[in-house]
PDB file of N, CA and C in Angstrom:
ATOM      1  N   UNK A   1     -62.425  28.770  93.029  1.00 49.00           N
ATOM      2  CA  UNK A   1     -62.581  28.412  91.641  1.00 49.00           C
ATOM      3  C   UNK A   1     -62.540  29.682  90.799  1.00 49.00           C
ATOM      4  N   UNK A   2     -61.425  29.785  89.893  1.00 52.00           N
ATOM      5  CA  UNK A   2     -61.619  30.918  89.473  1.00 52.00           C
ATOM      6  C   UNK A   2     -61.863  30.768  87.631  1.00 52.00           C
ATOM      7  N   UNK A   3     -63.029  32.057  87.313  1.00 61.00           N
ATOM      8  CA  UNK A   3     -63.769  31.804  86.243  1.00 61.00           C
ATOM      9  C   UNK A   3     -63.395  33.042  85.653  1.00 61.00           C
ATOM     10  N   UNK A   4     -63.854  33.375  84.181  1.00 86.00           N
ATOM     11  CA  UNK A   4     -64.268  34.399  83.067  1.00 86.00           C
ATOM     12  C   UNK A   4     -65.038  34.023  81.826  1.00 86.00           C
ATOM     13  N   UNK A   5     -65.647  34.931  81.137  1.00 90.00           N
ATOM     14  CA  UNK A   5     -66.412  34.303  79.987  1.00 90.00           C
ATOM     15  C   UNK A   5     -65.869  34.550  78.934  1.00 90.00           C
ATOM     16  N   UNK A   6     -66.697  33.879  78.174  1.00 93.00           N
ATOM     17  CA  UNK A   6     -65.454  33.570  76.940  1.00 93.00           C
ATOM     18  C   UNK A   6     -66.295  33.475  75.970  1.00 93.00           C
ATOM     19  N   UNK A   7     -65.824  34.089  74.966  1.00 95.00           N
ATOM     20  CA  UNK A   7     -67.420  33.829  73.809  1.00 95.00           C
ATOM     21  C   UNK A   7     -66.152  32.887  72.266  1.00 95.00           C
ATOM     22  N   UNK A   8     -67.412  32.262  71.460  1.00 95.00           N
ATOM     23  CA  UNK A   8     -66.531  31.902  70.352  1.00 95.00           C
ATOM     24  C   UNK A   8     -68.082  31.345  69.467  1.00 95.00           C
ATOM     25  N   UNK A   9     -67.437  31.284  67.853  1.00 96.00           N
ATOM     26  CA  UNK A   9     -68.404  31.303  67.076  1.00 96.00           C
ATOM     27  C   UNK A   9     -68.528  29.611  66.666  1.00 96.00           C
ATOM     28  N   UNK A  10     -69.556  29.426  66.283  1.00 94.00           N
ATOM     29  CA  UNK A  10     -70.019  27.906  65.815  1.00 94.00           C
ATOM     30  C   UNK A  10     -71.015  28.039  64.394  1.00 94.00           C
ATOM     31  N   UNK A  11     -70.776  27.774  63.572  1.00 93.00           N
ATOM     32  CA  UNK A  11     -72.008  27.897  62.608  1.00 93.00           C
ATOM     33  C   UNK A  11     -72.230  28.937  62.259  1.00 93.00           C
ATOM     34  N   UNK A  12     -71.292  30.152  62.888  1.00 94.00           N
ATOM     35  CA  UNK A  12     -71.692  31.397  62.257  1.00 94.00           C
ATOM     36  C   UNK A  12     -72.853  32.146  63.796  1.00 94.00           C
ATOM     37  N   UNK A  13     -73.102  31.269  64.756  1.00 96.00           N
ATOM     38  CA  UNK A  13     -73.690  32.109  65.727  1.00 96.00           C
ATOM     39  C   UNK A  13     -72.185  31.958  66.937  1.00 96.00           C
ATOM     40  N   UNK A  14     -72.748  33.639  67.908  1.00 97.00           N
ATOM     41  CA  UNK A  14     -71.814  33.551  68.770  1.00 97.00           C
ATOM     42  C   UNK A  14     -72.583  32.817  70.032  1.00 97.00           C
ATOM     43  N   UNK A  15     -71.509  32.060  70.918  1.00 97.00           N
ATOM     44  CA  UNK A  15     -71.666  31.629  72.138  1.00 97.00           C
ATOM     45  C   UNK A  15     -70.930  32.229  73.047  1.00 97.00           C
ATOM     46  N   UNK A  16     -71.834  32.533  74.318  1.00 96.00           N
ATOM     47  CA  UNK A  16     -70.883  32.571  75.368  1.00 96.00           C
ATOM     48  C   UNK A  16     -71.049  32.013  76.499  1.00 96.00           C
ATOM     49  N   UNK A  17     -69.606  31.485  76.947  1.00 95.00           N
ATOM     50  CA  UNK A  17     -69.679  30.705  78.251  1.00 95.00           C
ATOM     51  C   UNK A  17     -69.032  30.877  79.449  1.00 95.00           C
ATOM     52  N   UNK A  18     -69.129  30.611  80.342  1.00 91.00           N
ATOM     53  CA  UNK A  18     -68.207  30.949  82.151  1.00 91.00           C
ATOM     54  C   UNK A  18     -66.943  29.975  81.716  1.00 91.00           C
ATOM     55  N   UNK A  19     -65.782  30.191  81.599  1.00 84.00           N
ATOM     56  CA  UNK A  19     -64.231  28.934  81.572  1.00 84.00           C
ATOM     57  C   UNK A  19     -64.305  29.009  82.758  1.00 84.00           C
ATOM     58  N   UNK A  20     -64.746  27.933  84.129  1.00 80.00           N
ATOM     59  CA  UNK A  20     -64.220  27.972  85.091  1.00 80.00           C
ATOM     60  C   UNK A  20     -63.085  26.852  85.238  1.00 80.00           C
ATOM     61  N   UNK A  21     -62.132  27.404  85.788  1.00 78.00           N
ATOM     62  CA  UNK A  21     -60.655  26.290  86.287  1.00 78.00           C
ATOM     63  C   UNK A  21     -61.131  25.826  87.709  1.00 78.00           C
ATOM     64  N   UNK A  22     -61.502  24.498  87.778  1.00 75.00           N
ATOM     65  CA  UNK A  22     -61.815  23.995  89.262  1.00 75.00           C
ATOM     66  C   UNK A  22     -60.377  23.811  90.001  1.00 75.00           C
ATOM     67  N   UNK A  23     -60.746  23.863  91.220  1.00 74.00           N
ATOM     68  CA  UNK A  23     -59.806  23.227  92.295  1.00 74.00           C
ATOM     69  C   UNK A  23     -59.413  21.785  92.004  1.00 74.00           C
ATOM     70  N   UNK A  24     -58.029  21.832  91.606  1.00 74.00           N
ATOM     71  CA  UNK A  24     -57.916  20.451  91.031  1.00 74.00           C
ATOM     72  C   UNK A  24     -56.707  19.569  92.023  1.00 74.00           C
ATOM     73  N   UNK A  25     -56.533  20.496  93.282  1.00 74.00           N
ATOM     74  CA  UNK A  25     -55.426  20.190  93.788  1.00 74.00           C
ATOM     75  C   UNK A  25     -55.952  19.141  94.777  1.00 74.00           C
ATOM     76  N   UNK A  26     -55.079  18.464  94.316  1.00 70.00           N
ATOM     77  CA  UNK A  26     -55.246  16.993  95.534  1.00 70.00           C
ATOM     78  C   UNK A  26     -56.042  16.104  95.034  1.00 70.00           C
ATOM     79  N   UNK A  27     -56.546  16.466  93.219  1.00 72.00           N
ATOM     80  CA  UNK A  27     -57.319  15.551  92.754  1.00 72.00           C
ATOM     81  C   UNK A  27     -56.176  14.659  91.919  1.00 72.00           C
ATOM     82  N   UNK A  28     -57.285  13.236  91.434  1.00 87.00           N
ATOM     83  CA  UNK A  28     -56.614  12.610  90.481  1.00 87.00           C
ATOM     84  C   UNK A  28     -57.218  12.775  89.037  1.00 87.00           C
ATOM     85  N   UNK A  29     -56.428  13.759  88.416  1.00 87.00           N
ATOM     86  CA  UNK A  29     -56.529  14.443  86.934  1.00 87.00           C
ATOM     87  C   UNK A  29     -55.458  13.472  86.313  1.00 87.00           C
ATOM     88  N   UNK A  30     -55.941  13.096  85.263  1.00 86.00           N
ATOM     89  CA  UNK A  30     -55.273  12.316  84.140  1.00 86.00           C
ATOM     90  C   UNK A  30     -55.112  12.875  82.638  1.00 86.00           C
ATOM     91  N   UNK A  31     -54.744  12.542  82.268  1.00 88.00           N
ATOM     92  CA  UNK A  31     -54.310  12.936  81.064  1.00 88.00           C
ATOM     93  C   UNK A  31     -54.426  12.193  79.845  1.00 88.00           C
ATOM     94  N   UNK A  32     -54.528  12.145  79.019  1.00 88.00           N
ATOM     95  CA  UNK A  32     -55.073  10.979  77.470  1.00 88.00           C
ATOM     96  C   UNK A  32     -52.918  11.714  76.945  1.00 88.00           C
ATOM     97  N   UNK A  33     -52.029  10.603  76.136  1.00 87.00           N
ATOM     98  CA  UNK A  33     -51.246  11.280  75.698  1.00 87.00           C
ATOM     99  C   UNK A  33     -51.012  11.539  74.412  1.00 87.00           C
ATOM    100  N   UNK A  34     -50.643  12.936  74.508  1.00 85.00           N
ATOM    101  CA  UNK A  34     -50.118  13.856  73.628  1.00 85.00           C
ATOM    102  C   UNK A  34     -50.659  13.056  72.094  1.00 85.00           C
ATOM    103  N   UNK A  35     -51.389  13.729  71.202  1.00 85.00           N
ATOM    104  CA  UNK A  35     -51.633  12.593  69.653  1.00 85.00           C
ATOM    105  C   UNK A  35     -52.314  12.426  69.550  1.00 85.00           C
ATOM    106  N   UNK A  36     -52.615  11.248  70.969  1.00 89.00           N
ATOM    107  CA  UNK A  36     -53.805  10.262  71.116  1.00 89.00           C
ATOM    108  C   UNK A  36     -55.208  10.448  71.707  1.00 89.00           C
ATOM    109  N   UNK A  37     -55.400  12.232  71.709  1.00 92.00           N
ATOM    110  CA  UNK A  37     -56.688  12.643  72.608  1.00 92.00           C
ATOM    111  C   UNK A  37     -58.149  12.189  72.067  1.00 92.00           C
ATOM    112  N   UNK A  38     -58.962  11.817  72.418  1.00 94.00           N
ATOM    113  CA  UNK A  38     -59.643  11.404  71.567  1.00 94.00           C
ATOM    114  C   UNK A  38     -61.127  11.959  71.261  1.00 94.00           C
ATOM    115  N   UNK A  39     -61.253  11.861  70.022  1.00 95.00           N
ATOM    116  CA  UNK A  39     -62.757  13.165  69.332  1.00 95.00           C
ATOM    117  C   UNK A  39     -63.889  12.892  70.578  1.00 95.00           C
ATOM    118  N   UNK A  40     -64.180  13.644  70.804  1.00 97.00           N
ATOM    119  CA  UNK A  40     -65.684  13.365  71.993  1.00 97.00           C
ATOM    120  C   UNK A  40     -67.004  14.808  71.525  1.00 97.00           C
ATOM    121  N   UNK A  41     -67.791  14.661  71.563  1.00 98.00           N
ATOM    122  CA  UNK A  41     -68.826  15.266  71.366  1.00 98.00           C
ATOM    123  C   UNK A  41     -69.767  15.816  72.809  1.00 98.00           C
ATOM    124  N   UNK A  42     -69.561  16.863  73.354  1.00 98.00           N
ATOM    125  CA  UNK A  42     -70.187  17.461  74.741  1.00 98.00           C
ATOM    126  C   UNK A  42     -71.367  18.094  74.523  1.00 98.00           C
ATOM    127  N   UNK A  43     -72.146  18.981  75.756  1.00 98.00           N
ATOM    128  CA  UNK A  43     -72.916  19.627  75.935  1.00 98.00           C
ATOM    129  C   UNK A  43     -72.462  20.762  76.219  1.00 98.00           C
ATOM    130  N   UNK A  44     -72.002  22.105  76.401  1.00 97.00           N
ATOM    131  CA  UNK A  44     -71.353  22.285  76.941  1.00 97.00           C
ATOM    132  C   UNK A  44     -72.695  24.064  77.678  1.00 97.00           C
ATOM    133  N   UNK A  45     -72.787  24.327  78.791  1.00 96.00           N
ATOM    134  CA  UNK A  45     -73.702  25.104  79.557  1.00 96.00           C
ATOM    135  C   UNK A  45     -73.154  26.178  78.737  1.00 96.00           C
ATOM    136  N   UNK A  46     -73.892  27.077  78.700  1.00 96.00           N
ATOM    137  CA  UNK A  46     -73.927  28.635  77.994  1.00 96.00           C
ATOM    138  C   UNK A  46     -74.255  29.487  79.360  1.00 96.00           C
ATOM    139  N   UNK A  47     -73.302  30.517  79.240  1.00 94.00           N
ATOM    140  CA  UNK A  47     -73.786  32.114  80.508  1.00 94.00           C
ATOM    141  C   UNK A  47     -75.164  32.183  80.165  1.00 94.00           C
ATOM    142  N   UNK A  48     -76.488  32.124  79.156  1.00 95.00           N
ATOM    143  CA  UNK A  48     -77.654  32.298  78.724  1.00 95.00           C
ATOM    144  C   UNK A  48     -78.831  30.925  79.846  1.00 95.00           C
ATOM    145  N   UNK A  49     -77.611  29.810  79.832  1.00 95.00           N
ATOM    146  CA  UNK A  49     -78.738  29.022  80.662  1.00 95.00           C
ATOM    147  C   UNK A  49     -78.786  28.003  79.565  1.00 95.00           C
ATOM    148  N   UNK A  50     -78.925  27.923  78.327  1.00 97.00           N
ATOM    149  CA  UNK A  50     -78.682  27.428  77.269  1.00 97.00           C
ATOM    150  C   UNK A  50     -77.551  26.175  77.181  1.00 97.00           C
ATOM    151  N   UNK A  51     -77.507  25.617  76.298  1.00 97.00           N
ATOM    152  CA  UNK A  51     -76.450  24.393  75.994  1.00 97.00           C
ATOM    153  C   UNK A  51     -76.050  24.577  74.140  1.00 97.00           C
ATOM    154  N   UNK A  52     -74.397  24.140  74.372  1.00 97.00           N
ATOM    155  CA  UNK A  52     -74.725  23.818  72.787  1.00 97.00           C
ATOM    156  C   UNK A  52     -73.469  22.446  72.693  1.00 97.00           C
ATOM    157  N   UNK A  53     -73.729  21.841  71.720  1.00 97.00           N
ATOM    158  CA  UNK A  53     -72.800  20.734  71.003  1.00 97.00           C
ATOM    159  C   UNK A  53     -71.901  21.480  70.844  1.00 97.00           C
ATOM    160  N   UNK A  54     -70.709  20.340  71.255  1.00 96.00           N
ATOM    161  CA  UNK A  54     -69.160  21.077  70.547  1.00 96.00           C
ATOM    162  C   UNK A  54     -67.978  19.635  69.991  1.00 96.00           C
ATOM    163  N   UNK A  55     -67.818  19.774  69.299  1.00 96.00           N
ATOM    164  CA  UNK A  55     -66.863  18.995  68.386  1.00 96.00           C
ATOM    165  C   UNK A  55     -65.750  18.857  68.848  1.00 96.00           C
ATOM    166  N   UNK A  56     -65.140  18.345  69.518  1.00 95.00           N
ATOM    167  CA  UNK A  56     -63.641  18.794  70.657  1.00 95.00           C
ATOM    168  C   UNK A  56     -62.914  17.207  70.590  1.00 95.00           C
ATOM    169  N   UNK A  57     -61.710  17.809  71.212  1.00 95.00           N
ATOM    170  CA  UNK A  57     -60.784  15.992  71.916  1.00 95.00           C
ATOM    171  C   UNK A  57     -61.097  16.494  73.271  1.00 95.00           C
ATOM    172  N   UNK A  58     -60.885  15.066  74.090  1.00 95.00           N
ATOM    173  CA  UNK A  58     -60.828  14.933  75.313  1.00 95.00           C
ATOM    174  C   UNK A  58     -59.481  15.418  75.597  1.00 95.00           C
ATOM    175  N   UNK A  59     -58.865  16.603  76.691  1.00 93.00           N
ATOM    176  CA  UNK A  59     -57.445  16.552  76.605  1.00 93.00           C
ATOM    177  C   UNK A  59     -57.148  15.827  78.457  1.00 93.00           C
ATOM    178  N   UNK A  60     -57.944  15.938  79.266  1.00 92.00           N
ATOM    179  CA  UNK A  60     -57.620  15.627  80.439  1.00 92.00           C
ATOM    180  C   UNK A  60     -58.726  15.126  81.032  1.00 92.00           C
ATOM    181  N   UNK A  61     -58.847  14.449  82.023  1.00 91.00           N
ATOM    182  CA  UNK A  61     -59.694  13.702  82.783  1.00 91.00           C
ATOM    183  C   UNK A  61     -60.112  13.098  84.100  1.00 91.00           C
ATOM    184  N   UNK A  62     -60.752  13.209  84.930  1.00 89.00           N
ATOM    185  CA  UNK A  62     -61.307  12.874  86.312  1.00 89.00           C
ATOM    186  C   UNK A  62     -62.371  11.844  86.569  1.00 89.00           C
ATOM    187  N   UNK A  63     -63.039  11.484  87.080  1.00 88.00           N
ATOM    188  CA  UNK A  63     -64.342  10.772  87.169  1.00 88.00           C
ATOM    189  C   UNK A  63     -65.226  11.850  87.053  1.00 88.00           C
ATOM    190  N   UNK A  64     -65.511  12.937  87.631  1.00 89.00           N
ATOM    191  CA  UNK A  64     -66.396  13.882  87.528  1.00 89.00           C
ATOM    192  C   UNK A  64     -66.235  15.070  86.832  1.00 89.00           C
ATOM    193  N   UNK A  65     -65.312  14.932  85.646  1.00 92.00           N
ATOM    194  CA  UNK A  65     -65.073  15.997  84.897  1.00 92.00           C
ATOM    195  C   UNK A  65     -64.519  15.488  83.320  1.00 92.00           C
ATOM    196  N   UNK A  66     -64.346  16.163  82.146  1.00 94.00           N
ATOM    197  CA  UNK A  66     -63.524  15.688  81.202  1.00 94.00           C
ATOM    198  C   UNK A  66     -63.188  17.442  80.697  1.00 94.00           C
ATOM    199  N   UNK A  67     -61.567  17.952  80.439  1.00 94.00           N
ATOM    200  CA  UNK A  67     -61.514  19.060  79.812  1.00 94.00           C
ATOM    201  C   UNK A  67     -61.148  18.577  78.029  1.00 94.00           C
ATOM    202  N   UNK A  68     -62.452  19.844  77.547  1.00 95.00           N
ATOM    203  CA  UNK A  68     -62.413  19.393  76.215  1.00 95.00           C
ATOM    204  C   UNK A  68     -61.887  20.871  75.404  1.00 95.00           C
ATOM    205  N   UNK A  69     -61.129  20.169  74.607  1.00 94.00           N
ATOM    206  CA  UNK A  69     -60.538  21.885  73.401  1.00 94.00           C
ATOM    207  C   UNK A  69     -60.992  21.605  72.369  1.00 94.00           C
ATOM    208  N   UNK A  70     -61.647  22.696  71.828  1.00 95.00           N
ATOM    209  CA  UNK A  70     -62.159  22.720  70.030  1.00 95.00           C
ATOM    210  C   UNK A  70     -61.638  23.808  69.915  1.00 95.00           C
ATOM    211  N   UNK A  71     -61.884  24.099  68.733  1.00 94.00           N
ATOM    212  CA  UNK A  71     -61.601  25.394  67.321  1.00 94.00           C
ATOM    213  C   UNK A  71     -63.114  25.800  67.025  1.00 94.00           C
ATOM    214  N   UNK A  72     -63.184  27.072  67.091  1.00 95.00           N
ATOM    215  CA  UNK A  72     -64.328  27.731  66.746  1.00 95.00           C
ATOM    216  C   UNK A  72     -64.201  28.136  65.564  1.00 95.00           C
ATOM    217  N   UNK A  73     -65.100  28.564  64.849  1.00 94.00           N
ATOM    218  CA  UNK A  73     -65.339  29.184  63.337  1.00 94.00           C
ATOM    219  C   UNK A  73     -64.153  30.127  62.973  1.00 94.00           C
ATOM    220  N   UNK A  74     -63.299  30.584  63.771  1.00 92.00           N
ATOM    221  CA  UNK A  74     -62.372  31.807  63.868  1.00 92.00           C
ATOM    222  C   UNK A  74     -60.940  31.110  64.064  1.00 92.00           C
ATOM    223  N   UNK A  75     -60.582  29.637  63.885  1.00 91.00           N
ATOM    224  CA  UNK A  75     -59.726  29.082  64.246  1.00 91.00           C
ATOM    225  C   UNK A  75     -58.921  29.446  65.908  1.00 91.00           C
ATOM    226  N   UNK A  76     -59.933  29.811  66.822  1.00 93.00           N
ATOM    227  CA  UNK A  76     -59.793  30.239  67.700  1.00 93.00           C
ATOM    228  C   UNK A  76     -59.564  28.898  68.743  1.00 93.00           C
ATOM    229  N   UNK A  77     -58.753  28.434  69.893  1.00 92.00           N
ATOM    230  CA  UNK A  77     -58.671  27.360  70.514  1.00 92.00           C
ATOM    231  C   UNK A  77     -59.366  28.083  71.594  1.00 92.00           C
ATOM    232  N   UNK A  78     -59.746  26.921  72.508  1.00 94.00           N
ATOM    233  CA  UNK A  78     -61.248  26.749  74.122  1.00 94.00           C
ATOM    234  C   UNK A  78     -61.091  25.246  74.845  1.00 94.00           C
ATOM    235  N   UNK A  79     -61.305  25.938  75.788  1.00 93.00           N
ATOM    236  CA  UNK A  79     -60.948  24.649  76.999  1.00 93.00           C
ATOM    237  C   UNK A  79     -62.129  24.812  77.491  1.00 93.00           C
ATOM    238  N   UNK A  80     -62.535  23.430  78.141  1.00 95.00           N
ATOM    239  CA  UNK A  80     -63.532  23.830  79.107  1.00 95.00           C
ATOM    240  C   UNK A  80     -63.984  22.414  79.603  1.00 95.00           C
ATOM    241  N   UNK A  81     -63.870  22.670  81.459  1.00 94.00           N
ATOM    242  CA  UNK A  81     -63.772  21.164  82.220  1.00 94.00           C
ATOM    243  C   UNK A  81     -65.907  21.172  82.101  1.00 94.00           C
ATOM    244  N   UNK A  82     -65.897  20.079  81.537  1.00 95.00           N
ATOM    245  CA  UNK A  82     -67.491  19.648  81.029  1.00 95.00           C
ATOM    246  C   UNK A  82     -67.509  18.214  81.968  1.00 95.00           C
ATOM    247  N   UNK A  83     -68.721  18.360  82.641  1.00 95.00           N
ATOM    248  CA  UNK A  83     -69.379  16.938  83.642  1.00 95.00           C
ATOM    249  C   UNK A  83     -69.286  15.681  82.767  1.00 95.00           C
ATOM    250  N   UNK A  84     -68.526  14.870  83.061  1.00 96.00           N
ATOM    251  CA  UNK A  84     -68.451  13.642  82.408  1.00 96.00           C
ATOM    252  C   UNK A  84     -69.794  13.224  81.555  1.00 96.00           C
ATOM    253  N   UNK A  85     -70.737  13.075  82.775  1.00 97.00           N
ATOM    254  CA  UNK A  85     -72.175  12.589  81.732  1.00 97.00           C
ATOM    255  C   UNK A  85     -72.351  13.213  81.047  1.00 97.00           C
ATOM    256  N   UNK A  86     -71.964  14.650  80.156  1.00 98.00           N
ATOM    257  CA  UNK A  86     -72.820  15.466  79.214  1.00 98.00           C
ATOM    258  C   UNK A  86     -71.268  15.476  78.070  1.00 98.00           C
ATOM    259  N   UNK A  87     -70.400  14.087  78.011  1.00 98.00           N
ATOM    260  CA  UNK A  87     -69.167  14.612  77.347  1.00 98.00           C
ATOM    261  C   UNK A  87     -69.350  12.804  76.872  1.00 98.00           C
ATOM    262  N   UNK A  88     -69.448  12.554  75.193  1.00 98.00           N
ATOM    263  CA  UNK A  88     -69.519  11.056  75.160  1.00 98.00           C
ATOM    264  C   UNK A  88     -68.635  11.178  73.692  1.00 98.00           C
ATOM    265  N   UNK A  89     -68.331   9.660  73.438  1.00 96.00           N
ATOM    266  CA  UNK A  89     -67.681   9.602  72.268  1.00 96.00           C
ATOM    267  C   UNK A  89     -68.182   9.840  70.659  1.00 96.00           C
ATOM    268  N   UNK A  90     -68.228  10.046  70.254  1.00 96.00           N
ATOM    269  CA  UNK A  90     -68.898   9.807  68.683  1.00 96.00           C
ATOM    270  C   UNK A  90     -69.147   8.472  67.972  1.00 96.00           C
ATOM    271  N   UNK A  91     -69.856   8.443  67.693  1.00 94.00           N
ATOM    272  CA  UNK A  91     -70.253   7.054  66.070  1.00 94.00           C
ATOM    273  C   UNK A  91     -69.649   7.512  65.577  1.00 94.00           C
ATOM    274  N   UNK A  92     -68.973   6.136  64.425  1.00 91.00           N
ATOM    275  CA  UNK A  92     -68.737   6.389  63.048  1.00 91.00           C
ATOM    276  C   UNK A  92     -69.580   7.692  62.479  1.00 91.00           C
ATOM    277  N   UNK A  93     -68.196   8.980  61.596  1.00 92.00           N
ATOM    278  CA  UNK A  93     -69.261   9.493  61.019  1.00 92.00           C
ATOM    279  C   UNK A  93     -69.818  10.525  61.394  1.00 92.00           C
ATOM    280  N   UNK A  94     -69.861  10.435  62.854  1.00 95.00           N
ATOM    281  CA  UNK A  94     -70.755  11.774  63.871  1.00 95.00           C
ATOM    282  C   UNK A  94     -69.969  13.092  63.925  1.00 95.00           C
ATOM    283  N   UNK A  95     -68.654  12.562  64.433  1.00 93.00           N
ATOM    284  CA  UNK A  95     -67.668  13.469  64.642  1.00 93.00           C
ATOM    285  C   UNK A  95     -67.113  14.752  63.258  1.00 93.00           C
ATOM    286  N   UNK A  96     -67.827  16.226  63.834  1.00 91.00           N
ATOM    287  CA  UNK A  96     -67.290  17.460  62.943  1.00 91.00           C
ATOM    288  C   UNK A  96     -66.685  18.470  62.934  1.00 91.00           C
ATOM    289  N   UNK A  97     -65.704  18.027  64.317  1.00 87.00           N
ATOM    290  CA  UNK A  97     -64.605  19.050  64.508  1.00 87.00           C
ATOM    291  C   UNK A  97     -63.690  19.536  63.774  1.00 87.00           C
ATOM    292  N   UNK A  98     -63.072  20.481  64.478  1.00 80.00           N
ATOM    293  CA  UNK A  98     -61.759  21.030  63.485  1.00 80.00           C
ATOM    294  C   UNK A  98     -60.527  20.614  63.852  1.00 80.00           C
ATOM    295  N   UNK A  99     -59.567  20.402  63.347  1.00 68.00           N
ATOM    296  CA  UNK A  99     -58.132  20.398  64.313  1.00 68.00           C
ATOM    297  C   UNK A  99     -58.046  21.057  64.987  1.00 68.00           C
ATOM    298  N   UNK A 100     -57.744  20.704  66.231  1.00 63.00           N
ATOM    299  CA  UNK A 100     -57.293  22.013  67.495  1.00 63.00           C
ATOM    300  C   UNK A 100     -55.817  21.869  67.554  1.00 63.00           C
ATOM    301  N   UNK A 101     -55.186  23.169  66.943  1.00 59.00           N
ATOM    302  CA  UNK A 101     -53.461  22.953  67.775  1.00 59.00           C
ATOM    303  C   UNK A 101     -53.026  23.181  68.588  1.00 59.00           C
ATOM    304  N   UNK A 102     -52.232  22.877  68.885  1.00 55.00           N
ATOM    305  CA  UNK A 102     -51.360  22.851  70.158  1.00 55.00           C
ATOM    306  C   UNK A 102     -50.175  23.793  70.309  1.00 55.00           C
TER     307      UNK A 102
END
């Protein structure tokens, strides 16, 4: 599994986190298509031990994983494969992401 950390701003504070890329070979990874990714709201673990909310689309998907991309304060793009249970959809309303491009 190979990892690095990665820092990016939210609110004006910095975060930093481990991007690890899991072993995905021989799994069944899916994909949401191209457009249609859809807003989800995560937890996402901090290098500190810490957690923070992140505003993201779902771009790919497993049973035991979802990879989510947001835009940080810096219009900066971030990936990061987040445990299904700590990755859910938004209410009306909830959702305060940024566009992430592509």
């Amino acid at each position: 599994m190979a990892s690095n950390l990665s820092v990016f701003r939210l609110d004006g504070v910095e975060h930093t986190f481990e991007a690890v890329q899991p072993d995905l070979s021989g799994k069944d990874v899916q994909r949401f298509s191209y457009g249609e990714e859809p807003e989800v709201i995560a937890e996402l673990a901090l290098a500190d031990g810490s957690a923070v909310e992140i505003h993201g689309y779902a771009e790919h998907w497993r049973k035991e994983e979802v990879a989510v991309g947001w835009t940080d304060d810096d219009a900066q793009l971030f990936h990061a494969w987040i445990p299904a249970a700590k990755v859910r959809r938004p209410s009306a309303g909830e959702w305060h992401g940024n566009f992430v491009s592509r």
